PDB file of C-alpha atoms in Angstrom:
ATOM      1  CA  MET A   1     -26.706 -14.513  14.646  1.00  0.00           C
ATOM      2  CA  ARG A   2     -23.448 -14.177  13.408  1.00  0.00           C
ATOM      3  CA  ARG A   3     -22.306 -14.839   9.855  1.00  0.00           C
ATOM      4  CA  LYS A   4     -19.055 -17.848   9.962  1.00  0.00           C
ATOM      5  CA  PHE A   5     -15.903 -16.275   7.949  1.00  0.00           C
ATOM      6  CA  GLU A   6     -16.361 -19.783   5.803  1.00  0.00           C
ATOM      7  CA  LEU A   7     -19.729 -18.956   4.550  1.00  0.00           C
ATOM      8  CA  LEU A   8     -18.705 -15.931   3.220  1.00  0.00           C
ATOM      9  CA  MET A   9     -15.528 -17.270   1.489  1.00  0.00           C
ATOM     10  CA  LYS A  10     -18.252 -19.911   0.243  1.00  0.00           C
ATOM     11  CA  ASP A  11     -20.753 -17.421  -0.851  1.00  0.00           C
ATOM     12  CA  LEU A  12     -17.955 -15.867  -2.920  1.00  0.00           C
ATOM     13  CA  TRP A  13     -16.275 -18.339  -4.360  1.00  0.00           C
ATOM     14  CA  ARG A  14     -19.770 -19.760  -5.669  1.00  0.00           C
ATOM     15  CA  ALA A  15     -20.738 -16.047  -7.351  1.00  0.00           C
ATOM     16  CA  LEU A  16     -17.123 -16.029  -9.011  1.00  0.00           C
ATOM     17  CA  GLU A  17     -17.493 -19.870 -10.429  1.00  0.00           C
ATOM     18  CA  LEU A  18     -21.100 -20.015 -11.090  1.00  0.00           C
ATOM     19  CA  PRO A  19     -21.815 -16.369 -12.296  1.00  0.00           C
ATOM     20  CA  THR A  20     -25.459 -15.068 -12.855  1.00  0.00           C
ATOM     21  CA  LYS A  21     -26.700 -11.972 -15.304  1.00  0.00           C
ATOM     22  CA  GLN A  22     -27.244 -10.366 -11.947  1.00  0.00           C
ATOM     23  CA  ASP A  23     -24.418  -8.730 -10.017  1.00  0.00           C
ATOM     24  CA  TYR A  24     -26.023  -8.712  -6.349  1.00  0.00           C
ATOM     25  CA  PRO A  25     -24.679 -12.428  -5.257  1.00  0.00           C
ATOM     26  CA  LEU A  26     -21.118 -11.250  -5.743  1.00  0.00           C
ATOM     27  CA  THR A  27     -21.786  -7.825  -4.772  1.00  0.00           C
ATOM     28  CA  ILE A  28     -23.814  -8.417  -1.277  1.00  0.00           C
ATOM     29  CA  ALA A  29     -21.009 -11.162  -0.457  1.00  0.00           C
ATOM     30  CA  ALA A  30     -18.379  -8.633  -1.103  1.00  0.00           C
ATOM     31  CA  TRP A  31     -19.661  -5.846   1.096  1.00  0.00           C
ATOM     32  CA  GLY A  32     -20.101  -8.566   3.841  1.00  0.00           C
ATOM     33  CA  ALA A  33     -16.652  -9.144   4.295  1.00  0.00           C
ATOM     34  CA  ARG A  34     -15.996  -5.859   6.534  1.00  0.00           C
ATOM     35  CA  HIS A  35     -18.272  -7.550   9.147  1.00  0.00           C
ATOM     36  CA  PHE A  36     -14.789  -9.741   9.759  1.00  0.00           C
ATOM     37  CA  SER A  37     -12.335  -7.105  10.652  1.00  0.00           C
ATOM     38  CA  HIS A  38     -12.445  -8.365  14.161  1.00  0.00           C
ATOM     39  CA  GLU A  39     -11.879 -11.677  13.606  1.00  0.00           C
ATOM     40  CA  LEU A  40      -8.749 -11.382  10.811  1.00  0.00           C
ATOM     41  CA  VAL A  41      -6.940  -8.611  12.842  1.00  0.00           C
ATOM     42  CA  ALA A  42      -4.599 -11.007  13.947  1.00  0.00           C
ATOM     43  CA  ASP A  43      -5.315 -14.162  11.673  1.00  0.00           C
ATOM     44  CA  PRO A  44      -2.783 -13.927   8.589  1.00  0.00           C
ATOM     45  CA  LEU A  45      -3.865 -17.054   7.387  1.00  0.00           C
ATOM     46  CA  LYS A  46      -7.615 -15.898   6.579  1.00  0.00           C
ATOM     47  CA  VAL A  47      -6.637 -12.824   5.566  1.00  0.00           C
ATOM     48  CA  ARG A  48      -4.565 -14.621   2.496  1.00  0.00           C
ATOM     49  CA  GLN A  49      -7.617 -16.223   1.495  1.00  0.00           C
ATOM     50  CA  VAL A  50      -9.577 -12.880   0.904  1.00  0.00           C
ATOM     51  CA  LEU A  51      -6.537 -11.951  -0.577  1.00  0.00           C
ATOM     52  CA  ASP A  52      -6.300 -14.980  -3.200  1.00  0.00           C
ATOM     53  CA  PHE A  53     -10.007 -14.591  -3.899  1.00  0.00           C
ATOM     54  CA  ILE A  54      -9.573 -10.700  -4.871  1.00  0.00           C
ATOM     55  CA  ARG A  55      -6.618 -11.671  -6.945  1.00  0.00           C
ATOM     56  CA  ALA A  56      -8.989 -14.496  -8.748  1.00  0.00           C
ATOM     57  CA  LEU A  57     -11.477 -11.857  -9.169  1.00  0.00           C
ATOM     58  CA  ARG A  58     -10.019  -9.143 -10.934  1.00  0.00           C
ATOM     59  CA  ILE A  59      -8.671 -11.377 -13.770  1.00  0.00           C
ATOM     60  CA  SER A  60     -12.409 -12.990 -14.287  1.00  0.00           C
ATOM     61  CA  GLY A  61     -15.038 -11.573 -16.056  1.00  0.00           C
ATOM     62  CA  VAL A  62     -17.840 -12.172 -14.117  1.00  0.00           C
ATOM     63  CA  THR A  63     -20.562  -9.412 -13.642  1.00  0.00           C
ATOM     64  CA  GLY A  64     -20.159  -7.094 -11.076  1.00  0.00           C
ATOM     65  CA  ARG A  65     -16.491  -7.631 -10.801  1.00  0.00           C
ATOM     66  CA  ARG A  66     -15.275  -3.921 -10.454  1.00  0.00           C
ATOM     67  CA  THR A  67     -18.105  -3.332  -7.603  1.00  0.00           C
ATOM     68  CA  ALA A  68     -16.802  -6.260  -5.913  1.00  0.00           C
ATOM     69  CA  GLU A  69     -13.195  -5.750  -6.200  1.00  0.00           C
ATOM     70  CA  GLU A  70     -13.280  -2.033  -4.933  1.00  0.00           C
ATOM     71  CA  ALA A  71     -15.950  -3.312  -1.903  1.00  0.00           C
ATOM     72  CA  LEU A  72     -13.453  -5.851  -0.721  1.00  0.00           C
ATOM     73  CA  MET A  73     -10.325  -3.503  -1.203  1.00  0.00           C
ATOM     74  CA  GLU A  74     -12.223  -1.112   1.270  1.00  0.00           C
ATOM     75  CA  SER A  75     -12.396  -3.727   3.630  1.00  0.00           C
ATOM     76  CA  LEU A  76      -9.124  -4.082   3.671  1.00  0.00           C
ATOM     77  CA  ILE A  77      -8.513  -0.436   4.120  1.00  0.00           C
ATOM     78  CA  ASP A  78     -11.116  -0.704   7.215  1.00  0.00           C
ATOM     79  CA  LEU A  79      -8.695  -3.961   8.546  1.00  0.00           C
ATOM     80  CA  ALA A  80      -5.362  -2.286   8.416  1.00  0.00           C
ATOM     81  CA  SER A  81      -6.675   0.291  10.077  1.00  0.00           C
ATOM     82  CA  GLN A  82      -8.298  -1.681  12.944  1.00  0.00           C
ATOM     83  CA  CYS A  83      -4.691  -3.864  12.941  1.00  0.00           C
ATOM     84  CA  GLY A  84      -2.970  -0.002  13.672  1.00  0.00           C
ATOM     85  CA  GLY A  85      -5.648   0.775  16.066  1.00  0.00           C
ATOM     86  CA  GLU A  86      -4.452  -2.693  18.069  1.00  0.00           C
ATOM     87  CA  LEU A  87      -1.055  -2.284  17.385  1.00  0.00           C
ATOM     88  CA  GLY A  88      -1.131   1.307  18.885  1.00  0.00           C
ATOM     89  CA  SER A  89      -3.166   0.037  22.281  1.00  0.00           C
ATOM     90  CA  THR A  90      -0.671  -2.295  23.152  1.00  0.00           C
ATOM     91  CA  ASN A  91       2.416   0.490  22.058  1.00  0.00           C
ATOM     92  CA  CYS A  92       3.943  -1.777  19.454  1.00  0.00           C
ATOM     93  CA  PRO A  93       7.169  -0.104  18.564  1.00  0.00           C
ATOM     94  CA  ARG A  94       7.388   1.609  14.765  1.00  0.00           C
ATOM     95  CA  PRO A  95       9.872  -1.217  12.862  1.00  0.00           C
ATOM     96  CA  SER A  96      11.829   0.284  10.183  1.00  0.00           C
ATOM     97  CA  GLY A  97      10.393  -2.752   7.854  1.00  0.00           C
ATOM     98  CA  PHE A  98       9.018  -5.666   8.081  1.00  0.00           C
ATOM     99  CA  ASP A  99      12.239  -7.807   8.407  1.00  0.00           C
ATOM    100  CA  ARG A 100      12.652  -5.865  11.625  1.00  0.00           C
ATOM    101  CA  THR A 101       9.509  -6.779  13.772  1.00  0.00           C
ATOM    102  CA  THR A 102      11.365  -8.778  16.320  1.00  0.00           C
ATOM    103  CA  ASP A 103      11.420  -5.856  19.403  1.00  0.00           C
ATOM    104  CA  ALA A 104       7.808  -7.094  18.955  1.00  0.00           C
ATOM    105  CA  THR A 105       5.941  -8.943  21.837  1.00  0.00           C
ATOM    106  CA  ALA A 106       4.276 -12.185  20.851  1.00  0.00           C
ATOM    107  CA  GLU A 107       0.975 -10.652  20.795  1.00  0.00           C
ATOM    108  CA  GLN A 108       1.985  -8.248  18.503  1.00  0.00           C
ATOM    109  CA  GLN A 109       3.338 -10.442  15.842  1.00  0.00           C
ATOM    110  CA  PRO A 110       0.461 -11.700  14.262  1.00  0.00           C
ATOM    111  CA  MET A 111      -1.111  -8.293  13.270  1.00  0.00           C
ATOM    112  CA  LEU A 112       2.248  -7.214  12.226  1.00  0.00           C
ATOM    113  CA  ARG A 113       2.141 -10.472   9.560  1.00  0.00           C
ATOM    114  CA  VAL A 114      -1.643  -9.088   8.586  1.00  0.00           C
ATOM    115  CA  LEU A 115       0.006  -5.949   7.929  1.00  0.00           C
ATOM    116  CA  GLN A 116       2.661  -7.459   5.948  1.00  0.00           C
ATOM    117  CA  GLU A 117       0.169  -9.578   4.082  1.00  0.00           C
ATOM    118  CA  LEU A 118      -1.773  -6.272   3.517  1.00  0.00           C
ATOM    119  CA  HIS A 119       1.514  -4.651   2.127  1.00  0.00           C
ATOM    120  CA  ASP A 120       2.618  -7.114  -0.133  1.00  0.00           C
ATOM    121  CA  PHE A 121      -0.570  -7.577  -1.729  1.00  0.00           C
ATOM    122  CA  ALA A 122      -1.314  -3.367  -1.973  1.00  0.00           C
ATOM    123  CA  LEU A 123       2.328  -3.246  -3.761  1.00  0.00           C
ATOM    124  CA  ALA A 124       1.443  -5.932  -6.288  1.00  0.00           C
ATOM    125  CA  CYS A 125      -1.610  -3.753  -7.345  1.00  0.00           C
ATOM    126  CA  PHE A 126       0.583  -1.233  -8.847  1.00  0.00           C
ATOM    127  CA  GLN A 127       2.159  -3.978 -11.256  1.00  0.00           C
ATOM    128  CA  PHE A 128      -1.214  -5.311 -12.192  1.00  0.00           C
ATOM    129  CA  LYS A 129      -2.348  -5.017 -15.475  1.00  0.00           C
ATOM    130  CA  ARG A 130      -5.782  -5.928 -17.483  1.00  0.00           C
ATOM    131  CA  PRO A 131      -6.714  -5.276 -20.928  1.00  0.00           C
ATOM    132  CA  ARG A 132      -9.061  -1.986 -20.959  1.00  0.00           C
ATOM    133  CA  ASP A 133      -8.774  -1.693 -17.412  1.00  0.00           C
ATOM    134  CA  SER A 134     -11.257   0.781 -16.320  1.00  0.00           C
ATOM    135  CA  PHE A 135     -10.617  -0.090 -12.515  1.00  0.00           C
ATOM    136  CA  GLY A 136      -6.981   0.643 -12.891  1.00  0.00           C
ATOM    137  CA  GLY A 137      -6.105   4.341 -11.401  1.00  0.00           C
ATOM    138  CA  THR A 138      -9.409   3.270  -8.464  1.00  0.00           C
ATOM    139  CA  ARG A 139      -7.091   0.065  -7.461  1.00  0.00           C
ATOM    140  CA  ARG A 140      -3.682   1.821  -7.388  1.00  0.00           C
ATOM    141  CA  GLY A 141      -5.792   4.511  -5.709  1.00  0.00           C
ATOM    142  CA  LEU A 142      -6.971   1.816  -2.534  1.00  0.00           C
ATOM    143  CA  ALA A 143      -3.709   0.544  -2.619  1.00  0.00           C
ATOM    144  CA  PHE A 144      -2.215   3.898  -1.654  1.00  0.00           C
ATOM    145  CA  GLU A 145      -4.841   4.149   1.146  1.00  0.00           C
ATOM    146  CA  ILE A 146      -3.962   0.612   2.540  1.00  0.00           C
ATOM    147  CA  LEU A 147      -0.877   1.467   2.787  1.00  0.00           C
ATOM    148  CA  GLY A 148      -1.070   4.542   3.886  1.00  0.00           C
ATOM    149  CA  GLU A 149      -2.944   2.669   7.501  1.00  0.00           C
ATOM    150  CA  VAL A 150      -0.036   0.251   7.035  1.00  0.00           C
ATOM    151  CA  GLY A 151       2.588   3.162   7.174  1.00  0.00           C
ATOM    152  CA  GLY A 152       1.253   4.010  10.212  1.00  0.00           C
ATOM    153  CA  VAL A 153       2.662   1.114  12.259  1.00  0.00           C
ATOM    154  CA  VAL A 154       5.891   0.189   9.693  1.00  0.00           C
ATOM    155  CA  ASP A 155       8.279   2.978   8.021  1.00  0.00           C
ATOM    156  CA  LEU A 156       7.600   2.463   3.938  1.00  0.00           C
ATOM    157  CA  PRO A 157      10.028   4.763   2.831  1.00  0.00           C
ATOM    158  CA  GLN A 158       9.670   3.187  -0.956  1.00  0.00           C
ATOM    159  CA  VAL A 159       6.116   3.797  -1.177  1.00  0.00           C
ATOM    160  CA  VAL A 160       6.909   7.519  -0.196  1.00  0.00           C
ATOM    161  CA  ASP A 161       8.748   7.619  -3.217  1.00  0.00           C
ATOM    162  CA  MET A 162       5.873   6.421  -4.999  1.00  0.00           C
ATOM    163  CA  ALA A 163       3.201   8.550  -3.823  1.00  0.00           C
ATOM    164  CA  ARG A 164       5.381  11.833  -4.972  1.00  0.00           C
ATOM    165  CA  LYS A 165       5.395  10.098  -8.363  1.00  0.00           C
ATOM    166  CA  ALA A 166       1.858   9.997  -8.359  1.00  0.00           C
ATOM    167  CA  LEU A 167       1.198  13.416  -7.480  1.00  0.00           C
ATOM    168  CA  LYS A 168       2.747  13.910 -10.805  1.00  0.00           C
ATOM    169  CA  LYS A 169      -0.446  12.284 -12.844  1.00  0.00           C
ATOM    170  CA  SER A 170      -2.536  15.757 -11.783  1.00  0.00           C
ATOM    171  CA  LYS A 171      -5.626  14.294 -13.734  1.00  0.00           C
ATOM    172  CA  SER A 172      -5.665  10.652 -12.546  1.00  0.00           C
ATOM    173  CA  ILE A 173      -7.571   9.517  -9.190  1.00  0.00           C
ATOM    174  CA  GLU A 174      -4.035   8.174  -8.226  1.00  0.00           C
ATOM    175  CA  SER A 175      -3.074  11.313  -7.623  1.00  0.00           C
ATOM    176  CA  ARG A 176      -5.693  12.157  -4.522  1.00  0.00           C
ATOM    177  CA  HIS A 177      -5.237   9.172  -3.107  1.00  0.00           C
ATOM    178  CA  ALA A 178      -1.373   9.491  -3.363  1.00  0.00           C
ATOM    179  CA  ALA A 179      -1.448  12.906  -1.265  1.00  0.00           C
ATOM    180  CA  ASN A 180      -4.066  10.535   1.322  1.00  0.00           C
ATOM    181  CA  PHE A 181      -1.276   8.561   1.748  1.00  0.00           C
ATOM    182  CA  LEU A 182       1.117  11.291   2.600  1.00  0.00           C
ATOM    183  CA  HIS A 183      -0.813  12.732   4.765  1.00  0.00           C
ATOM    184  CA  ALA A 184      -1.712   9.906   6.744  1.00  0.00           C
ATOM    185  CA  TYR A 185       1.872   8.853   6.619  1.00  0.00           C
ATOM    186  CA  PHE A 186       3.527  12.198   7.991  1.00  0.00           C
ATOM    187  CA  SER A 187       0.859  13.281  10.316  1.00  0.00           C
ATOM    188  CA  ARG A 188       1.537  10.080  12.298  1.00  0.00           C
ATOM    189  CA  ARG A 189       5.231  10.836  12.364  1.00  0.00           C
ATOM    190  CA  ASP A 190       4.971  14.599  13.928  1.00  0.00           C
ATOM    191  CA  GLY A 191       7.150  16.416  11.707  1.00  0.00           C
ATOM    192  CA  ALA A 192       6.146  19.026   8.655  1.00  0.00           C
ATOM    193  CA  LEU A 193       6.890  17.767   5.175  1.00  0.00           C
ATOM    194  CA  ASP A 194      10.047  19.184   3.541  1.00  0.00           C
ATOM    195  CA  ASP A 195      10.234  21.498   1.369  1.00  0.00           C
ATOM    196  CA  ALA A 196      10.557  19.017  -2.125  1.00  0.00           C
ATOM    197  CA  ILE A 197       7.311  17.184  -1.106  1.00  0.00           C
ATOM    198  CA  THR A 198       5.738  20.692  -0.087  1.00  0.00           C
ATOM    199  CA  ALA A 199       6.382  22.141  -3.483  1.00  0.00           C
ATOM    200  CA  GLU A 200       5.096  18.654  -5.398  1.00  0.00           C
ATOM    201  CA  LEU A 201       1.416  19.150  -3.100  1.00  0.00           C
ATOM    202  CA  LEU A 202       1.385  22.683  -3.750  1.00  0.00           C
ATOM    203  CA  SER A 203       1.528  22.344  -7.363  1.00  0.00           C
ATOM    204  CA  LEU A 204      -0.738  19.218  -7.463  1.00  0.00           C
ATOM    205  CA  ALA A 205      -3.299  21.647  -5.548  1.00  0.00           C
ATOM    206  CA  GLU A 206      -2.917  23.937  -8.649  1.00  0.00           C
ATOM    207  CA  ALA A 207      -2.967  21.686 -11.536  1.00  0.00           C
ATOM    208  CA  ALA A 208      -5.718  19.507 -10.637  1.00  0.00           C
ATOM    209  CA  ASP A 209      -8.685  19.202 -12.585  1.00  0.00           C
ATOM    210  CA  SER A 210     -10.828  17.616  -9.670  1.00  0.00           C
ATOM    211  CA  ARG A 211     -12.120  19.511  -6.978  1.00  0.00           C
ATOM    212  CA  SER A 212     -11.220  16.376  -4.122  1.00  0.00           C
ATOM    213  CA  THR A 213      -7.839  16.064  -5.605  1.00  0.00           C
ATOM    214  CA  ALA A 214      -6.839  19.773  -5.001  1.00  0.00           C
ATOM    215  CA  PHE A 215      -8.316  19.544  -1.545  1.00  0.00           C
ATOM    216  CA  SER A 216      -6.854  16.531  -0.696  1.00  0.00           C
ATOM    217  CA  ALA A 217      -3.708  17.911  -1.615  1.00  0.00           C
ATOM    218  CA  LEU A 218      -4.333  20.964   0.692  1.00  0.00           C
ATOM    219  CA  ASN A 219      -5.139  18.531   3.423  1.00  0.00           C
ATOM    220  CA  ALA A 220      -2.130  17.141   3.674  1.00  0.00           C
ATOM    221  CA  LEU A 221      -0.262  20.123   4.184  1.00  0.00           C
ATOM    222  CA  VAL A 222      -2.607  21.631   6.638  1.00  0.00           C
ATOM    223  CA  GLU A 223      -2.352  18.235   8.452  1.00  0.00           C
ATOM    224  CA  THR A 224       1.427  17.865   8.716  1.00  0.00           C
ATOM    225  CA  GLY A 225       1.734  21.388  10.232  1.00  0.00           C
ATOM    226  CA  THR A 226       3.433  22.676   6.894  1.00  0.00           C
ATOM    227  CA  ILE A 227       0.695  25.495   5.819  1.00  0.00           C
ATOM    228  CA  CYS A 228      -2.162  26.831   7.672  1.00  0.00           C
ATOM    229  CA  GLU A 229      -5.792  26.727   6.921  1.00  0.00           C
ATOM    230  CA  PHE A 230      -6.180  30.245   6.003  1.00  0.00           C
ATOM    231  CA  GLU A 231      -3.265  29.816   3.065  1.00  0.00           C
ATOM    232  CA  ALA A 232      -5.214  26.269   2.450  1.00  0.00           C
ATOM    233  CA  LEU A 233      -8.594  28.349   1.983  1.00  0.00           C
ATOM    234  CA  ASP A 234      -6.873  30.971   0.018  1.00  0.00           C
ATOM    235  CA  ARG A 235      -5.182  28.207  -2.539  1.00  0.00           C
ATOM    236  CA  MET A 236      -8.678  26.481  -2.404  1.00  0.00           C
ATOM    237  CA  ASP A 237     -10.826  29.732  -3.720  1.00  0.00           C
ATOM    238  CA  GLU A 238      -7.736  30.525  -6.189  1.00  0.00           C
ATOM    239  CA  TRP A 239      -8.620  26.803  -7.409  1.00  0.00           C
ATOM    240  CA  LYS A 240     -12.192  27.615  -7.540  1.00  0.00           C
ATOM    241  CA  SER A 241     -12.222  30.970  -9.804  1.00  0.00           C
ATOM    242  CA  LYS A 242      -9.965  28.765 -12.278  1.00  0.00           C
ATOM    243  CA  HIS A 243     -12.126  25.892 -12.743  1.00  0.00           C
ATOM    244  CA  TYR A 244     -15.831  27.206 -12.128  1.00  0.00           C
TER     245      TYR A 244
END
């Protein structure tokens, strides 16, 4: 039997407002959100309910907050991806911004509004501050992943600039997700990266202390046709020789 979205939201709010010492009621409810992408993909009002809950969750002190926030943000990545797929299947023209969507059809408009809700939420994640926030870097990284999916549909030049700045934080998880954003964004635009972004990604691949970050930087260059796989493998071997 299919769960109802309204029951999911009740479970989430109950776990937040009546917390226990165990984290599983909140965590289980949060992981359940990913099952509702099909229902949320064209319903911006329901999406706003989820986003309002995440905003309340991340300022709380409830047990399991971090795990639940991560699960919910990952469900937003899935939702953004599904919106992009649906819009692509209906040949939605790529607008230069959310204020340039008048060419979209009536069927496409609700999905574009969902993407705008996700876009605005993700951008706000970069401004959110919480004392001693161990989840901050991951939150910003997941925000880049959401924006990578949104950027497949709408031009986001300001986020490109943000991602380029984040590449300089080579020891941060945020830099890996910024590289993933650039990969997702430019691989959908049929063009190699310019010299400046190429140099920044190569610098990240060399300076990163995480294998996954170095790989993400090189993968962005390969998938956009900027370098070949053999060059990426050579650079990955050089990275390994320095760190192992």
